CSV table of C-alpha atoms and ligand atoms in Angstrom, one decimal:
chain,number,residue,atom,x,y,z
A,1,MET,CA,-0.1,0.2,0.0
A,2,LYS,CA,1.3,3.4,-0.9
A,3,PHE,CA,1.3,6.3,1.5
A,4,ILE,CA,-2.4,7.7,2.0
A,5,PRO,CA,-2.4,11.3,2.6
A,6,ILE,CA,-4.7,13.3,5.0
A,7,ALA,CA,-6.1,15.6,2.1
A,8,ASN,CA,-5.9,15.3,-1.7
A,9,PRO,CA,-6.9,18.6,-3.7
A,10,GLN,CA,-8.6,17.7,-6.8
A,11,ILE,CA,-6.5,20.1,-9.1
A,12,SER,CA,-6.3,19.0,-12.8
A,13,GLU,CA,-5.8,20.2,-16.3
A,14,VAL,CA,-9.3,21.8,-16.5
A,15,GLU,CA,-8.2,24.1,-13.7
A,16,ALA,CA,-4.9,24.8,-15.4
A,17,LYS,CA,-6.7,25.4,-18.7
A,18,ALA,CA,-9.2,28.0,-16.7
A,19,VAL,CA,-6.0,29.8,-15.4
A,20,TYR,CA,-4.3,30.2,-18.8
A,21,LYS,CA,-7.5,31.6,-20.4
A,22,VAL,CA,-6.9,34.3,-18.0
A,23,VAL,CA,-3.5,34.9,-18.0
A,24,LYS,CA,-3.7,35.0,-21.9
A,25,LYS,CA,-6.5,37.9,-21.5
A,26,GLY,CA,-4.1,39.6,-19.6
A,27,TRP,CA,-6.6,40.9,-16.8
A,28,ILE,CA,-5.4,38.8,-13.4
A,29,SER,CA,-6.6,41.0,-10.7
A,30,MET,CA,-10.1,40.9,-9.5
A,31,GLY,CA,-12.3,40.9,-12.4
A,32,LYS,CA,-14.9,39.1,-14.2
A,33,ASN,CA,-14.2,35.7,-13.1
A,34,VAL,CA,-14.4,36.7,-9.5
A,35,GLN,CA,-18.0,38.3,-10.2
A,36,ASN,CA,-19.1,35.3,-12.1
A,37,LEU,CA,-17.9,32.8,-9.5
A,38,GLU,CA,-19.7,34.9,-6.8
A,39,GLU,CA,-22.7,34.7,-8.8
A,40,LYS,CA,-22.6,31.0,-9.4
A,41,ILE,CA,-22.1,30.8,-5.4
A,42,GLU,CA,-25.1,32.9,-4.8
A,43,LYS,CA,-27.1,30.3,-6.9
A,44,PHE,CA,-25.5,27.3,-5.4
A,45,LEU,CA,-25.9,28.3,-1.6
A,46,ASN,CA,-29.1,30.0,-2.2
A,47,VAL,CA,-27.8,33.3,-0.7
A,48,LYS,CA,-28.5,37.0,-1.4
A,49,ASN,CA,-24.7,38.0,-1.3
A,50,ALA,CA,-21.3,36.2,-2.1
A,51,ILE,CA,-18.5,38.1,-1.7
A,52,LEU,CA,-15.2,36.5,-2.2
A,53,PHE,CA,-11.7,37.3,-0.5
A,54,ASN,CA,-8.2,36.2,-1.0
A,55,ASN,CA,-8.6,34.0,2.2
A,56,GLY,CA,-10.7,32.9,4.8
A,57,THR,CA,-8.9,34.8,7.4
A,58,SER,CA,-9.6,38.1,5.6
A,59,SER,CA,-13.3,37.4,5.1
A,60,LEU,CA,-13.6,36.8,8.9
A,61,HIS,CA,-11.4,39.8,9.7
A,62,ALA,CA,-13.9,42.0,7.4
A,63,ALA,CA,-17.0,40.5,9.0
A,64,LEU,CA,-15.9,42.3,12.1
A,65,LEU,CA,-14.6,45.3,10.6
A,66,ALA,CA,-18.3,45.5,9.1
A,67,TYR,CA,-19.5,45.6,12.5
A,68,ASP,CA,-16.9,48.0,13.4
A,69,VAL,CA,-15.4,45.9,16.2
A,70,LYS,CA,-12.9,47.9,17.9
A,71,LEU,CA,-10.5,48.6,21.0
A,72,GLY,CA,-12.6,48.1,24.2
A,73,ASP,CA,-15.1,45.6,22.5
A,74,GLU,CA,-15.2,42.0,23.2
A,75,VAL,CA,-15.8,39.2,20.6
A,76,ILE,CA,-16.9,35.9,21.9
A,77,VAL,CA,-14.9,32.9,20.2
A,78,PRO,CA,-15.1,29.0,20.5
A,79,THR,CA,-11.6,28.2,22.0
A,80,LEU,CA,-11.8,24.8,19.9
A,81,SER,CA,-11.4,26.7,16.6
A,82,TYR,CA,-8.6,27.7,14.1
A,83,ILE,CA,-6.3,30.5,15.3
A,84,SER,CA,-7.9,32.9,12.7
A,85,SER,CA,-11.2,32.9,14.7
A,86,ALA,CA,-9.3,34.6,17.4
A,87,ASN,CA,-6.6,36.5,15.6
A,88,VAL,CA,-9.2,38.5,13.7
A,89,VAL,CA,-10.5,39.9,17.1
A,90,LEU,CA,-6.9,40.9,18.1
A,91,TYR,CA,-6.7,42.7,14.5
A,92,CYS,CA,-9.5,44.8,15.3
A,93,GLY,CA,-8.0,46.1,18.7
A,94,ALA,CA,-10.8,43.9,20.4
A,95,LYS,CA,-10.5,41.2,23.1
A,96,PRO,CA,-11.3,37.5,22.3
A,97,ILE,CA,-13.5,35.9,25.0
A,98,PHE,CA,-13.3,32.4,24.4
A,99,CYS,CA,-16.1,29.8,25.4
A,100,ASP,CA,-16.1,25.8,25.9
A,101,SER,CA,-17.4,23.2,23.5
A,102,ASP,CA,-20.2,20.7,23.9
A,103,GLU,CA,-19.0,17.1,24.8
A,104,MET,CA,-20.8,15.5,22.1
A,105,THR,CA,-20.6,17.7,19.1
A,106,PHE,CA,-17.4,19.5,20.0
A,107,ASN,CA,-19.3,22.7,18.7
A,108,THR,CA,-20.4,25.4,21.0
A,109,ASP,CA,-23.7,26.1,21.9
A,110,ALA,CA,-26.1,28.7,23.2
A,111,GLU,CA,-25.5,28.2,26.9
A,112,LYS,CA,-21.9,28.4,26.5
A,113,ILE,CA,-22.1,31.5,24.9
A,114,ILE,CA,-24.4,33.0,26.9
A,115,SER,CA,-22.3,32.7,30.1
A,116,LYS,CA,-19.8,34.8,28.4
A,117,ILE,CA,-22.1,37.8,27.5
A,118,THR,CA,-21.2,41.2,29.1
A,119,LYS,CA,-21.8,44.6,28.1
A,120,LYS,CA,-18.9,44.7,26.0
A,121,THR,CA,-19.8,42.0,23.7
A,122,LYS,CA,-19.7,43.5,20.3
A,123,ALA,CA,-20.2,40.2,18.3
A,124,ILE,CA,-20.0,36.4,18.2
A,125,ILE,CA,-18.4,34.0,16.3
A,126,THR,CA,-19.3,30.4,16.1
A,127,THR,CA,-17.2,27.3,14.6
A,128,ASP,CA,-18.5,24.4,12.3
A,129,LEU,CA,-15.8,22.2,13.7
A,130,LYS,CA,-14.7,19.7,11.1
A,131,GLY,CA,-17.5,20.8,8.7
A,132,MET,CA,-20.2,20.1,10.7
A,133,PRO,CA,-22.6,23.1,11.2
A,134,VAL,CA,-23.4,24.2,14.9
A,135,ASP,CA,-27.2,24.4,15.8
A,136,PHE,CA,-27.7,28.0,14.2
A,137,PHE,CA,-31.5,28.3,14.9
A,138,ASP,CA,-31.3,27.4,18.4
A,139,ILE,CA,-28.5,29.7,19.1
A,140,LYS,CA,-30.0,32.4,17.1
A,141,LYS,CA,-33.4,31.9,19.2
A,142,LYS,CA,-31.9,32.0,22.8
A,143,LEU,CA,-29.6,35.1,21.8
A,144,LYS,CA,-32.2,37.1,20.1
A,145,LYS,CA,-32.9,39.4,23.4
A,146,TYR,CA,-29.2,40.1,23.4
A,147,ASN,CA,-29.3,41.7,19.9
A,148,ILE,CA,-25.7,40.9,19.2
A,149,PRO,CA,-24.3,40.1,15.5
A,150,LEU,CA,-23.9,36.2,14.9
A,151,ILE,CA,-20.7,35.5,12.6
A,152,SER,CA,-20.3,31.9,11.5
A,153,ASP,CA,-16.7,30.6,10.8
A,154,SER,CA,-18.1,28.4,8.2
A,155,ALA,CA,-14.6,28.0,6.8
A,156,GLU,CA,-15.2,24.0,6.8
A,157,SER,CA,-18.6,23.4,6.1
A,158,PHE,CA,-19.1,25.0,2.5
A,159,GLY,CA,-21.8,22.8,1.0
A,160,ALA,CA,-23.0,21.2,4.1
A,161,ASP,CA,-26.6,21.2,4.8
A,162,TYR,CA,-28.4,22.7,8.2
A,163,LYS,CA,-32.1,21.4,8.4
A,164,ASN,CA,-32.1,20.5,4.6
A,165,ASP,CA,-30.8,24.0,3.7
A,166,LYS,CA,-27.2,25.0,2.6
A,167,VAL,CA,-25.1,26.5,5.2
A,168,GLY,CA,-24.7,30.4,4.5
A,169,LYS,CA,-27.7,32.2,5.4
A,170,GLN,CA,-28.8,31.1,8.9
A,171,PHE,CA,-26.6,33.7,10.8
A,172,ASP,CA,-26.0,37.3,9.8
A,173,ILE,CA,-22.8,36.5,8.0
A,174,HIS,CA,-20.9,33.4,7.6
A,175,SER,CA,-17.3,33.2,6.4
A,176,PHE,CA,-15.7,30.5,4.3
A,177,SER,CA,-12.1,29.3,3.5
A,178,PHE,CA,-10.9,27.6,0.0
A,179,PHE,CA,-7.5,26.8,1.3
A,180,ALA,CA,-5.6,23.8,-0.3
A,181,ASN,CA,-7.0,21.4,2.3
A,182,LYS,CA,-10.8,22.5,2.1
A,183,ASN,CA,-13.4,20.3,0.1
A,184,ILE,CA,-13.0,22.8,-2.7
A,185,THR,CA,-9.8,25.0,-3.2
A,186,MET,CA,-8.3,28.0,-4.9
A,187,GLY,CA,-5.1,27.4,-3.5
A,188,GLU,CA,-6.1,30.3,-1.2
A,189,GLY,CA,-9.5,31.9,-1.0
A,190,GLY,CA,-12.3,33.0,1.1
A,191,LEU,CA,-16.1,34.3,1.1
A,192,ILE,CA,-18.6,36.0,3.0
A,193,THR,CA,-22.3,35.4,2.6
A,194,CYS,CA,-24.7,37.6,4.0
A,195,GLN,CA,-28.4,38.4,3.5
A,196,ASN,CA,-28.6,42.0,4.4
A,197,SER,CA,-27.6,43.8,1.2
A,198,SER,CA,-26.6,47.1,2.7
A,199,LEU,CA,-24.0,45.3,5.2
A,200,ALA,CA,-22.8,43.2,1.9
A,201,LYS,CA,-22.1,46.7,0.1
A,202,LYS,CA,-20.1,47.8,3.1
A,203,ILE,CA,-18.3,44.6,3.3
A,204,ARG,CA,-17.3,45.0,-0.5
A,205,ILE,CA,-16.0,48.3,0.3
A,206,ILE,CA,-13.7,47.1,3.0
A,207,ARG,CA,-12.6,44.2,0.8
A,208,ASN,CA,-11.2,46.9,-1.6
A,209,GLN,CA,-9.2,49.3,0.4
A,210,GLY,CA,-12.4,51.0,1.7
A,211,GLN,CA,-13.3,52.5,-1.5
A,212,ASN,CA,-16.5,53.4,-2.6
A,213,ARG,CA,-15.3,54.6,-5.8
A,214,ARG,CA,-11.6,54.9,-7.2
A,215,TYR,CA,-9.4,56.7,-4.5
A,216,ASN,CA,-12.2,57.8,-2.5
A,217,HIS,CA,-11.7,56.0,1.0
A,218,ILE,CA,-14.7,56.0,3.3
A,219,LEU,CA,-14.0,53.4,5.4
A,220,LEU,CA,-10.8,51.6,6.9
A,221,GLY,CA,-10.5,48.6,4.6
A,222,ASN,CA,-7.8,46.4,3.5
A,223,ASN,CA,-6.4,44.8,0.2
A,224,PHE,CA,-8.6,41.4,0.6
A,225,ARG,CA,-9.0,41.1,-3.2
A,226,LEU,CA,-9.0,37.6,-4.7
A,227,THR,CA,-7.2,37.3,-8.1
A,228,ASP,CA,-9.1,36.6,-11.2
A,229,TYR,CA,-7.4,33.2,-12.0
A,230,ALA,CA,-8.0,32.1,-8.6
A,231,ALA,CA,-11.6,32.7,-9.3
A,232,ALA,CA,-11.2,30.9,-12.7
A,233,ILE,CA,-10.0,27.9,-10.6
A,234,GLY,CA,-12.9,28.2,-8.2
A,235,ILE,CA,-15.4,28.2,-11.2
A,236,GLU,CA,-13.8,24.7,-12.1
A,237,GLN,CA,-13.9,23.6,-8.4
A,238,LEU,CA,-17.6,24.5,-7.7
A,239,LYS,CA,-18.5,22.1,-10.4
A,240,LYS,CA,-17.0,19.2,-8.2
A,241,ILE,CA,-18.4,20.2,-4.9
A,242,ASP,CA,-21.4,17.9,-4.9
A,243,LYS,CA,-19.4,14.8,-6.0
A,244,VAL,CA,-16.7,15.5,-3.4
A,245,ILE,CA,-19.3,15.8,-0.5
A,246,ASN,CA,-21.3,12.6,-1.6
A,247,GLU,CA,-18.2,10.9,-2.1
A,248,LYS,CA,-16.8,11.8,1.6
A,249,ASN,CA,-20.2,10.9,2.9
A,250,LYS,CA,-19.7,7.5,1.4
A,251,ILE,CA,-16.4,7.1,3.1
A,252,ALA,CA,-17.6,8.5,6.3
A,253,ASP,CA,-20.6,6.0,6.3
A,254,TYR,CA,-18.2,3.2,5.8
A,255,TYR,CA,-16.0,4.2,8.8
A,256,ASN,CA,-19.2,4.8,11.1
A,257,LYS,CA,-20.3,1.3,10.1
A,258,PHE,CA,-16.8,-0.6,10.5
A,259,LEU,CA,-14.7,0.9,12.9
A,260,ASP,CA,-14.0,-0.7,16.0
A,261,ARG,CA,-16.8,1.1,18.5
A,262,ASN,CA,-15.6,-0.6,21.5
A,263,ASN,CA,-12.4,1.3,21.4
A,264,ILE,CA,-13.5,4.4,19.0
A,265,ASP,CA,-15.8,7.2,19.4
A,266,ILE,CA,-17.2,8.1,16.1
A,267,PRO,CA,-18.3,11.6,15.2
A,268,PHE,CA,-21.7,12.3,16.6
A,269,ILE,CA,-24.1,13.8,14.1
A,270,PRO,CA,-27.1,15.7,15.4
A,271,LYS,CA,-30.4,15.5,13.7
A,272,TYR,CA,-30.1,19.3,12.4
A,273,VAL,CA,-27.1,18.3,10.5
A,274,THR,CA,-28.5,17.2,7.3
A,275,ARG,CA,-25.6,17.0,5.2
A,276,HIS,CA,-22.0,16.9,6.9
A,277,SER,CA,-19.4,18.4,4.7
A,278,TRP,CA,-16.7,16.1,6.0
A,279,TYR,CA,-13.8,18.3,5.8
A,280,MET,CA,-12.1,15.9,8.4
A,281,TYR,CA,-13.3,12.6,9.5
A,282,CYS,CA,-12.0,12.7,13.1
A,283,ILE,CA,-12.0,9.8,15.5
A,284,LYS,CA,-12.0,10.0,19.2
A,285,LEU,CA,-9.8,7.2,21.2
A,286,LYS,CA,-11.5,6.0,24.4
A,287,LYS,CA,-8.4,5.7,25.9
A,288,LYS,CA,-6.5,8.7,25.1
A,289,SER,CA,-3.3,7.4,26.4
A,290,LEU,CA,-3.0,5.2,23.5
A,291,ARG,CA,-3.1,8.0,21.1
A,292,ASN,CA,0.8,8.4,20.6
A,293,LYS,CA,1.2,4.7,20.1
A,294,PHE,CA,-1.8,4.7,17.8
A,295,LEU,CA,-0.4,7.7,15.6
A,296,LYS,CA,2.9,5.8,15.5
A,297,TYR,CA,1.4,2.7,14.3
A,298,LEU,CA,-0.8,4.4,11.7
A,299,HIS,CA,2.3,6.4,10.4
A,300,LYS,CA,4.3,2.8,10.2
A,301,ASN,CA,1.4,1.6,8.2
A,302,LYS,CA,1.4,4.6,5.6
A,303,ILE,CA,-1.6,6.2,6.8
A,304,ASP,CA,-1.5,9.9,7.3
A,305,THR,CA,-3.1,11.4,10.3
A,306,ARG,CA,-3.7,15.0,11.8
A,307,LEU,CA,-4.3,16.0,15.3
A,308,SER,CA,-7.0,19.1,15.6
A,309,PHE,CA,-5.7,22.4,16.2
A,310,PRO,CA,-5.2,22.9,19.8
A,311,PRO,CA,-7.8,24.9,21.8
A,312,ILE,CA,-6.7,28.6,21.3
A,313,HIS,CA,-6.4,29.3,24.9
A,314,LEU,CA,-3.6,26.9,25.1
A,315,GLN,CA,-1.8,29.0,22.6
A,316,PRO,CA,1.4,30.5,23.6
A,317,LEU,CA,0.3,33.9,22.3
A,318,TYR,CA,-3.1,33.8,24.2
A,319,ARG,CA,-2.0,32.1,27.1
A,320,LYS,CA,0.9,34.9,27.9
A,321,LYS,CA,-1.4,37.7,26.5
A,322,PHE,CA,-4.3,37.1,28.9
A,323,SER,CA,-2.9,35.0,31.7
A,324,LEU,CA,-5.1,31.8,30.8
A,325,LYS,CA,-5.0,28.9,32.6
A,326,SER,CA,-5.0,25.8,30.8
A,327,ASN,CA,-7.7,23.7,32.7
A,328,ILE,CA,-10.6,26.5,32.2
A,329,PHE,CA,-12.1,24.7,29.1
A,330,PRO,CA,-12.1,20.8,30.2
A,331,SER,CA,-14.5,19.6,27.3
A,332,SER,CA,-12.1,21.2,24.7
A,333,LYS,CA,-9.2,20.2,26.1
A,334,SER,CA,-10.3,16.6,26.5
A,335,ALA,CA,-11.6,16.5,23.1
A,336,PHE,CA,-8.4,17.8,21.6
A,337,ASP,CA,-6.5,15.4,23.6
A,338,ALA,CA,-8.2,12.3,22.0
A,339,PHE,CA,-8.9,13.7,18.4
A,340,VAL,CA,-7.4,11.8,15.4
A,341,ASP,CA,-8.2,12.9,12.0
A,342,ILE,CA,-8.0,9.8,9.5
A,343,PRO,CA,-8.2,10.4,5.3
A,344,CYS,CA,-11.3,11.0,4.0
A,345,TRP,CA,-11.1,12.4,0.6
A,346,PHE,CA,-12.6,12.7,-3.1
A,347,GLY,CA,-11.0,10.0,-4.9
A,348,MET,CA,-9.9,7.6,-2.3
A,349,LYS,CA,-10.1,3.9,-3.4
A,350,GLN,CA,-12.3,1.3,-1.6
A,351,SER,CA,-9.2,-0.9,-1.2
A,352,GLN,CA,-7.3,2.2,0.7
A,353,ILE,CA,-10.6,2.8,3.1
A,354,LYS,CA,-10.9,-1.0,3.8
A,355,TYR,CA,-6.9,-0.8,4.3
A,356,ILE,CA,-7.6,1.8,6.9
A,357,VAL,CA,-10.7,0.2,8.8
A,358,ASN,CA,-8.4,-2.8,9.2
A,359,LYS,CA,-5.2,-1.4,10.2
A,360,ILE,CA,-7.3,0.6,12.9
A,361,ASN,CA,-9.1,-2.4,14.0
A,362,ASN,CA,-6.1,-4.6,14.2
A,363,PHE,CA,-4.3,-2.0,16.4
A,364,PHE,CA,-6.7,-2.7,19.3
A,365,LYS,CA,-6.8,-6.7,18.9
B,1,PLP,C1,-9.1,27.1,7.3
B,1,PLP,C2,-9.9,27.9,8.4
B,1,PLP,C3,-9.8,29.1,8.4
B,1,PLP,C4,-8.9,30.1,7.8
B,1,PLP,O1,-9.0,30.2,6.5
B,1,PLP,P1,-7.7,30.5,5.6
B,1,PLP,O2,-8.3,30.6,4.3
B,1,PLP,O3,-6.8,29.7,5.8
B,1,PLP,O4,-7.3,31.9,6.0
B,1,PLP,C5,-10.5,29.8,9.6
B,1,PLP,N1,-11.2,29.1,10.5
B,1,PLP,C6,-11.4,27.7,10.2
B,1,PLP,C7,-12.2,27.1,11.3
B,1,PLP,C8,-10.6,27.2,9.5
B,1,PLP,O5,-10.7,25.8,9.4
């Protein structure tokens, strides 16, 4: 068996040809392809406004800028997320207030968020960890009386369904990423979806150095623009998204059915998740003390794995800056200690999937 990587972007000749066409035309900065892809995404996700960015960190940053998050403000962020979710708060001069995750879903929930709300709370970010949507409507309902903007870091859940509807319009703003290991990619790329058109207009201005027309800067923006050749790749990638997610769902179904449940917790999927994006398929070892041995064993058997990103409150930058103790979010910490991502990507052969299940189950024999 050849080495099985953790992810395998589906980039081929069609993407190369699309890029070549843009290069040959000579307009490589943001242009017609970006606009075209935005329209296609609006249709695919059934959202009013799709705004492309150069990466998913920029798009999340722009969301906070759109709500004027600034020095003295607090933004609630799940600690079990990628570093960008908190960094964007610091970029605005505000303070990230971390919250814990649920023991079953590893996503945050309304109660955990509400316990962190203060007078200073300016916005709330949630994360669709591993590509599994949070319970958007429950959070929205329980937080309604606070009237605080809700931003979803949906970087990992592009193409997933929440209650039979595409993720992208449940919260005020959703931010997505098209980094190379995401379900579809442009190498780098980001996206904001937003149902409020005046807010969307502001976000477009922020993306383009705060200009409402050339050299007239009305807001503090940034250069968050996507290149037109990246968008050309995106147009080809978008055609593949349903196939990619469907196939990942089949692989996940196989894992769910055949992995040794006496020793492994498979992902828990609540009813409101009607289509998981399976950005990553993540198992949890019942005995986390076995994890190092397990990882070495899989590596020796040529199966690539990833540990999740550590909870953000444990990152040296945040621990020091805010004097955070390591034991404050037990659920996130214990999840991180037992998580192992295993390969689940479009194009995996049945023989590879079976091989992985056999090797994993044999470890516990
Ligand atoms: C990938 C990712 C991002 C950041 O996206 P980039 O495009 O790499 O900037 C943000 N949040 C989460 C949860 C992610 O997985």
